[in-house]
CSV table of C-alpha atoms and ligand atoms in Angstrom, one decimal:
chain,number,residue,atom,x,y,z
G,55,MET,CA,0.0,0.0,0.0
G,56,SER,CA,1.5,3.3,-1.0
G,57,ALA,CA,1.7,6.1,1.5
G,58,HIS,CA,0.2,8.4,-1.0
G,59,ARG,CA,-3.0,6.4,-1.0
G,60,ILE,CA,-3.7,7.2,2.6
G,61,ALA,CA,-6.3,10.0,2.7
G,62,TYR,CA,-5.5,12.8,5.1
G,63,ARG,CA,-8.8,12.5,6.9
G,64,LYS,CA,-9.4,12.7,10.7
G,65,GLY,CA,-9.7,9.2,12.1
G,66,LEU,CA,-8.2,5.7,12.2
G,67,HIS,CA,-6.6,4.4,9.0
G,68,GLU,CA,-5.1,0.9,8.4
G,69,ILE,CA,-1.9,1.9,6.6
G,70,ALA,CA,-0.3,-1.6,6.5
G,71,GLU,CA,-1.4,-5.0,7.6
G,72,GLY,CA,-2.3,-4.7,11.3
G,73,VAL,CA,-0.8,-1.2,11.5
G,74,HIS,CA,-3.1,1.8,12.0
G,75,ALA,CA,-2.5,5.5,12.1
G,76,TRP,CA,-4.8,8.0,13.9
G,77,LEU,CA,-4.6,11.2,11.8
G,78,ALA,CA,-5.6,14.7,12.9
G,79,PRO,CA,-5.7,17.3,10.1
G,80,ASP,CA,-4.4,19.9,9.7
G,81,GLY,CA,-1.5,19.0,11.9
G,82,GLY,CA,-1.1,22.4,13.4
G,83,TRP,CA,-0.4,23.2,17.1
G,84,GLY,CA,-1.7,20.3,19.2
G,85,LEU,CA,-3.2,18.3,16.3
G,86,SER,CA,-0.9,15.3,16.4
G,87,ASN,CA,-1.0,11.8,14.9
G,88,ALA,CA,-0.8,8.5,16.8
G,89,GLY,CA,-0.5,4.8,15.9
G,90,LEU,CA,-1.7,1.3,16.8
G,91,ILE,CA,0.1,-1.9,16.0
G,92,GLU,CA,-1.7,-5.2,16.3
G,93,GLY,CA,-0.1,-8.6,16.8
G,94,ALA,CA,-1.9,-11.9,17.6
G,95,GLY,CA,-4.1,-10.9,20.5
G,96,SER,CA,-2.3,-7.8,21.7
G,97,THR,CA,-1.6,-4.2,20.6
G,98,LEU,CA,0.9,-1.4,21.1
G,99,LEU,CA,-0.2,2.3,21.0
G,100,VAL,CA,2.1,5.0,19.7
G,101,ASP,CA,1.3,8.2,21.6
G,102,THR,CA,-1.8,9.6,23.3
G,103,LEU,CA,-3.3,13.0,22.5
G,104,PHE,CA,-3.3,16.6,23.9
G,105,ASP,CA,-6.3,16.2,26.2
G,106,LEU,CA,-8.7,13.7,27.6
G,107,PRO,CA,-11.7,14.2,25.2
G,108,MET,CA,-9.5,13.9,22.2
G,109,THR,CA,-7.7,10.8,23.6
G,110,ARG,CA,-11.0,9.2,24.6
G,111,GLU,CA,-12.4,9.7,21.0
G,112,MET,CA,-9.3,8.0,19.6
G,113,LEU,CA,-9.3,5.1,22.0
G,114,THR,CA,-13.0,4.6,21.3
G,115,ALA,CA,-12.3,4.4,17.5
G,116,MET,CA,-9.5,2.0,18.3
G,117,ALA,CA,-11.8,-0.3,20.2
G,118,SER,CA,-12.6,-2.1,17.0
G,119,VAL,CA,-9.1,-3.5,17.2
G,120,THR,CA,-8.3,-3.4,21.0
G,121,ASP,CA,-11.5,-5.2,21.9
G,122,ARG,CA,-9.9,-8.4,20.4
G,123,SER,CA,-6.3,-7.4,21.0
G,124,PRO,CA,-6.0,-5.4,24.2
G,125,LEU,CA,-3.3,-2.8,24.7
G,126,ARG,CA,-0.2,-4.2,26.3
G,127,HIS,CA,2.3,-1.5,25.5
G,128,ALA,CA,2.3,2.2,24.7
G,129,VAL,CA,5.2,4.3,23.5
G,130,ASN,CA,5.3,8.1,24.0
G,131,THR,CA,7.6,9.5,21.3
G,132,HIS,CA,8.4,12.5,23.5
G,133,ALA,CA,7.1,14.5,26.4
G,134,ASN,CA,5.2,17.3,24.6
G,135,GLY,CA,1.7,17.2,25.8
G,136,ASP,CA,0.1,16.6,22.4
G,137,HIS,CA,1.8,13.2,22.5
G,138,CYS,CA,1.2,12.1,26.1
G,139,TYR,CA,-1.3,14.2,28.2
G,140,GLY,CA,-3.9,11.5,27.4
G,141,ASN,CA,-1.9,8.8,29.2
G,142,ALA,CA,-4.2,8.8,32.1
G,143,LEU,CA,-6.9,7.1,30.0
G,144,LEU,CA,-4.7,4.0,29.2
G,145,PRO,CA,-5.7,0.8,30.9
G,146,ALA,CA,-3.8,0.3,34.2
G,147,GLY,CA,-1.9,-2.7,32.9
G,148,THR,CA,-0.5,-0.9,29.8
G,149,VAL,CA,3.3,-0.6,30.1
G,150,ILE,CA,4.4,2.9,28.9
G,151,HIS,CA,7.8,3.3,27.3
G,152,ALA,CA,9.5,6.6,26.5
G,153,GLY,CA,12.9,8.1,26.0
G,154,PRO,CA,15.4,9.8,28.3
G,155,HIS,CA,14.2,12.7,30.5
G,156,PHE,CA,10.6,12.0,29.7
G,157,ASP,CA,9.1,12.3,33.2
G,158,ASP,CA,11.3,15.3,34.0
G,159,ASP,CA,10.1,17.1,30.8
G,160,LEU,CA,6.5,16.2,31.4
G,161,HIS,CA,6.6,17.5,35.0
G,162,GLU,CA,8.3,20.7,33.8
G,163,VAL,CA,5.4,21.5,31.4
G,164,PRO,CA,2.4,19.6,32.9
G,165,PRO,CA,-1.2,20.2,31.7
G,166,ALA,CA,-1.9,22.3,34.8
G,167,LEU,CA,0.7,24.8,33.5
G,168,LEU,CA,-1.0,25.1,30.1
G,169,ALA,CA,-4.4,25.4,31.9
G,170,GLN,CA,-3.0,28.3,33.9
G,171,LEU,CA,-1.5,30.0,30.8
G,172,MET,CA,-4.9,29.9,29.1
G,173,THR,CA,-6.4,32.2,31.7
G,174,ALA,CA,-3.3,34.2,32.8
G,175,GLU,CA,-2.9,37.9,31.9
G,176,LEU,CA,-0.1,37.7,29.4
G,177,GLY,CA,-0.4,40.9,27.5
G,178,PRO,CA,-1.7,41.8,24.0
G,179,VAL,CA,0.7,39.7,22.0
G,180,LEU,CA,1.3,36.4,23.9
G,181,GLY,CA,-2.2,36.0,25.3
G,182,PRO,CA,-4.1,36.0,22.1
G,183,TYR,CA,-1.4,33.9,20.4
G,184,LEU,CA,-1.7,31.1,23.0
G,185,ARG,CA,-5.5,31.3,23.1
G,186,ARG,CA,-5.6,31.1,19.3
G,187,ASN,CA,-3.4,28.0,19.1
G,188,PHE,CA,-4.3,26.2,22.3
G,189,GLY,CA,-7.7,27.6,23.4
G,190,ALA,CA,-9.6,24.7,21.9
G,191,TYR,CA,-8.1,22.1,24.2
G,192,THR,CA,-9.1,21.1,27.8
G,193,PHE,CA,-6.0,21.2,30.1
G,194,ALA,CA,-7.7,21.4,33.5
G,195,ASP,CA,-7.8,18.4,35.7
G,196,ILE,CA,-5.7,16.0,33.6
G,197,PRO,CA,-3.9,13.5,35.9
G,198,VAL,CA,-0.3,13.2,34.8
G,199,ARG,CA,0.9,9.7,34.0
G,200,GLY,CA,4.6,9.2,33.2
G,201,ALA,CA,6.4,6.3,31.7
G,202,GLU,CA,7.2,2.9,33.4
G,203,GLU,CA,10.2,2.1,31.1
G,204,THR,CA,12.9,4.5,29.9
G,205,VAL,CA,14.3,3.5,26.5
G,206,THR,CA,18.0,4.5,26.3
G,207,ALA,CA,19.1,2.0,23.6
G,208,PRO,CA,17.3,0.4,20.6
G,209,THR,CA,14.7,-1.9,22.1
G,210,THR,CA,12.6,-4.6,20.6
G,211,LEU,CA,9.1,-5.1,22.1
G,212,GLU,CA,7.1,-8.2,21.3
G,213,VAL,CA,3.5,-7.5,20.4
G,214,GLY,CA,1.5,-10.7,20.0
G,215,GLY,CA,4.4,-12.4,18.2
G,216,ARG,CA,5.3,-9.3,16.2
G,217,ALA,CA,8.6,-7.4,16.7
G,218,VAL,CA,8.3,-3.6,17.2
G,219,GLU,CA,11.4,-1.6,17.6
G,220,VAL,CA,11.7,1.6,19.7
G,221,LEU,CA,14.7,3.6,18.7
G,222,PRO,CA,16.0,6.6,20.7
G,223,LEU,CA,17.2,9.3,18.2
G,224,GLY,CA,17.2,12.4,20.4
G,225,PRO,CA,18.1,14.9,21.5
G,226,ALA,CA,16.6,16.7,18.6
G,227,HIS,CA,12.9,18.0,18.7
G,228,THR,CA,13.1,17.4,22.5
G,229,ARG,CA,15.7,15.9,24.8
G,230,GLY,CA,14.3,12.4,24.5
G,231,ASP,CA,12.8,11.6,21.1
G,232,VAL,CA,12.1,8.0,20.2
G,233,VAL,CA,10.6,6.6,17.0
G,234,VAL,CA,8.7,3.3,16.5
G,235,TRP,CA,9.7,1.0,13.6
G,236,VAL,CA,7.6,-2.0,12.5
G,237,PRO,CA,10.1,-4.0,10.4
G,238,ASP,CA,7.7,-6.5,8.9
G,239,ALA,CA,5.5,-3.7,7.6
G,240,ARG,CA,8.4,-1.3,6.8
G,241,THR,CA,6.4,1.4,8.6
G,242,LEU,CA,7.9,4.1,10.7
G,243,PHE,CA,6.1,6.3,13.4
G,244,ALA,CA,8.5,9.2,13.6
G,245,GLY,CA,6.8,11.4,16.3
G,246,ASP,CA,7.8,15.0,16.0
G,247,LEU,CA,11.1,14.2,14.3
G,248,LEU,CA,8.8,14.8,11.3
G,249,PHE,CA,6.3,17.6,10.6
G,250,ILE,CA,4.9,17.4,7.2
G,251,GLY,CA,3.3,20.6,5.8
G,252,GLY,CA,4.1,22.5,9.0
G,253,THR,CA,7.4,24.0,10.1
G,254,PRO,CA,9.4,21.7,12.4
G,255,MET,CA,9.8,22.9,16.0
G,256,ILE,CA,13.2,22.7,17.7
G,257,TRP,CA,12.6,22.7,21.4
G,258,SER,CA,16.0,21.1,22.1
G,259,GLY,CA,18.5,20.4,19.3
G,260,PRO,CA,21.3,20.3,18.4
G,261,VAL,CA,20.1,20.7,14.8
G,262,GLU,CA,23.0,18.5,13.6
G,263,ASN,CA,21.7,15.6,15.7
G,264,TRP,CA,18.2,16.0,14.2
G,265,ILE,CA,19.8,15.9,10.7
G,266,ALA,CA,21.6,12.7,11.8
G,267,ALA,CA,18.2,11.3,13.1
G,268,CYS,CA,16.8,11.9,9.6
G,269,ASP,CA,19.7,9.9,8.2
G,270,ARG,CA,19.0,7.1,10.7
G,271,MET,CA,15.3,7.1,9.6
G,272,LEU,CA,16.2,7.0,5.9
G,273,ALA,CA,18.6,4.1,6.5
G,274,LEU,CA,15.7,2.0,7.8
G,275,ASP,CA,14.4,2.2,4.2
G,276,PRO,CA,10.7,2.7,5.3
G,277,VAL,CA,7.9,2.5,2.8
G,278,THR,CA,5.3,4.2,5.0
G,279,VAL,CA,6.1,7.0,7.4
G,280,VAL,CA,3.7,8.5,9.9
G,281,PRO,CA,4.9,12.0,11.0
G,282,GLY,CA,3.9,13.5,14.4
G,283,HIS,CA,2.0,16.1,12.5
G,284,GLY,CA,0.7,16.1,8.9
G,285,PRO,CA,-0.3,13.5,6.3
G,286,VAL,CA,1.2,10.0,6.0
G,287,THR,CA,4.4,10.2,3.9
G,288,GLY,CA,7.4,8.2,2.7
G,289,PRO,CA,11.1,8.7,2.6
G,290,ASP,CA,10.5,12.0,0.6
G,291,GLY,CA,8.9,13.5,3.7
G,292,ILE,CA,12.0,12.7,5.7
G,293,ARG,CA,14.2,14.3,3.1
G,294,GLN,CA,12.1,17.5,3.1
G,295,VAL,CA,12.5,17.9,6.9
G,296,ARG,CA,16.3,17.1,6.5
G,297,ASP,CA,16.5,19.8,3.8
G,298,TYR,CA,14.8,22.4,6.1
G,299,LEU,CA,17.1,21.6,9.0
G,300,THR,CA,20.1,21.8,6.8
G,301,PHE,CA,18.9,25.2,5.5
G,302,LEU,CA,18.2,26.4,9.1
G,303,HIS,CA,21.6,25.3,10.3
G,304,GLY,CA,23.4,26.9,7.4
G,305,TYR,CA,21.5,30.2,7.9
G,306,ALA,CA,22.4,30.2,11.7
G,307,VAL,CA,26.1,29.6,10.9
G,308,SER,CA,26.2,32.4,8.4
G,309,SER,CA,24.2,34.8,10.6
G,310,ILE,CA,26.6,34.2,13.5
G,311,ALA,CA,29.5,34.8,11.2
G,312,ALA,CA,27.8,38.1,10.1
G,313,GLY,CA,27.6,39.2,13.7
G,314,ARG,CA,23.8,39.0,14.0
G,315,THR,CA,21.9,38.0,17.1
G,316,TRP,CA,19.3,35.3,16.7
G,317,GLN,CA,16.6,37.9,17.0
G,318,GLU,CA,18.1,39.9,14.2
G,319,ALA,CA,18.5,36.8,12.1
G,320,ALA,CA,14.9,35.9,12.6
G,321,ALA,CA,13.8,39.4,11.6
G,322,VAL,CA,15.4,39.2,8.1
G,323,VAL,CA,15.2,35.5,7.3
G,324,ASP,CA,14.2,34.5,3.8
G,325,LEU,CA,12.4,31.2,4.2
G,326,GLY,CA,12.2,30.6,0.5
G,327,ARG,CA,10.2,27.5,-0.3
G,328,TYR,CA,9.6,26.9,3.4
G,329,ALA,CA,7.5,30.1,3.6
G,330,THR,CA,4.5,28.2,2.5
G,331,TRP,CA,4.6,25.7,5.4
G,332,GLY,CA,2.4,26.2,8.4
G,333,GLU,CA,3.5,27.8,11.7
G,334,THR,CA,6.5,29.7,10.2
G,335,GLU,CA,6.9,31.6,13.5
G,336,ARG,CA,8.6,28.4,14.8
G,337,THR,CA,11.6,29.7,12.8
G,338,VAL,CA,12.2,32.2,15.6
G,339,ALA,CA,12.5,29.4,18.2
G,340,ASN,CA,14.5,27.3,15.8
G,341,LEU,CA,17.1,30.0,15.3
G,342,TYR,CA,17.4,30.4,19.1
G,343,ALA,CA,18.0,26.7,19.5
G,344,ALA,CA,20.5,26.6,16.6
G,345,TYR,CA,22.4,29.6,18.1
G,346,ARG,CA,22.3,28.0,21.6
G,347,SER,CA,24.1,24.9,20.3
G,348,LEU,CA,26.5,26.8,18.0
G,349,ASP,CA,27.4,29.7,20.3
G,350,PRO,CA,27.6,29.0,24.0
G,351,ALA,CA,27.6,32.7,24.7
G,352,THR,CA,23.9,32.9,23.6
G,353,GLU,CA,21.9,34.2,26.5
G,354,PRO,CA,19.3,31.7,27.7
G,355,ILE,CA,15.7,32.8,27.8
G,356,THR,CA,12.6,31.4,29.5
G,357,LEU,CA,9.8,29.4,27.8
G,358,LEU,CA,7.5,32.4,28.1
G,359,GLU,CA,10.1,34.8,26.6
G,360,LEU,CA,10.6,32.3,23.7
G,361,LEU,CA,6.8,32.0,23.1
G,362,THR,CA,6.5,35.8,23.2
G,363,ALA,CA,9.3,36.2,20.6
G,364,MET,CA,7.4,33.7,18.3
G,365,ALA,CA,4.0,35.4,18.9
G,366,GLY,CA,5.5,38.8,18.0
G,367,TRP,CA,7.4,37.7,15.0
G,368,GLN,CA,6.6,39.7,11.8
G,369,ARG,CA,7.3,37.7,8.7
G,370,PRO,CA,9.9,39.7,6.8
T,685,ZN,ZN1,3.6,17.3,18.5
């Protein structure tokens, strides 16, 4: 089955034999994809969603599979809430696996913090920006559930006789990114190491390590690739993201050489063909992250300061 034949429609799609993707157009802020892999009599879930109603809707749609093959494992590809805040709805016996620093990162930005930001007085720029991008979600009263197992090396999980590999490829998007590879279906769940149609977001970096992660994903020789956000793709989608990261890295290097701050670099950036992607304001945060790893003298800023810089960015 070719990746290009998978319609980008909200809901559960069987993308290979016993491999399902939950897709959430348009893939913007908080609209993340997830996955379900079925072996004989058991299943593995890739990621939960941003809030409990969304996760409940997805798990209900998945019941057509999980009623006969209950969830035994879940993998959180990283600690951003749109991939794990729904963990509380997983059956108690489900073993949750995630990469390094997962619980720390989750507790640093728990749902309660986002709930608080939605109602806080944050001024005329940041307040409306956050409400526009996150106001549709329900962050209040979400119990935080972390991971039981930390994946620090390539790990094979057995799912009803089927091998599913969890590969740590971070730090890149976050400090602890993992991807899920189903060798017998040549299907890859890339988490937020791939945004398709939207601008990738670099919370952590270094950018070079994310480029290396793209090479690792390409080396798997996947046929079908499910990004964290956007439509199902194939190796071309990995190459697109790799190209963007290479562009961003090169631009950061030349901007530093020209004596510009990251703010100045963001103010004059020519995104070229990436200007048509969604969420272009992430470029601001991406330049900050690139500068941080390239130039240790870059002054650290807080999460709120970073979001404010993104919210106030005027496309050159
Ligand atoms: Zn995401």
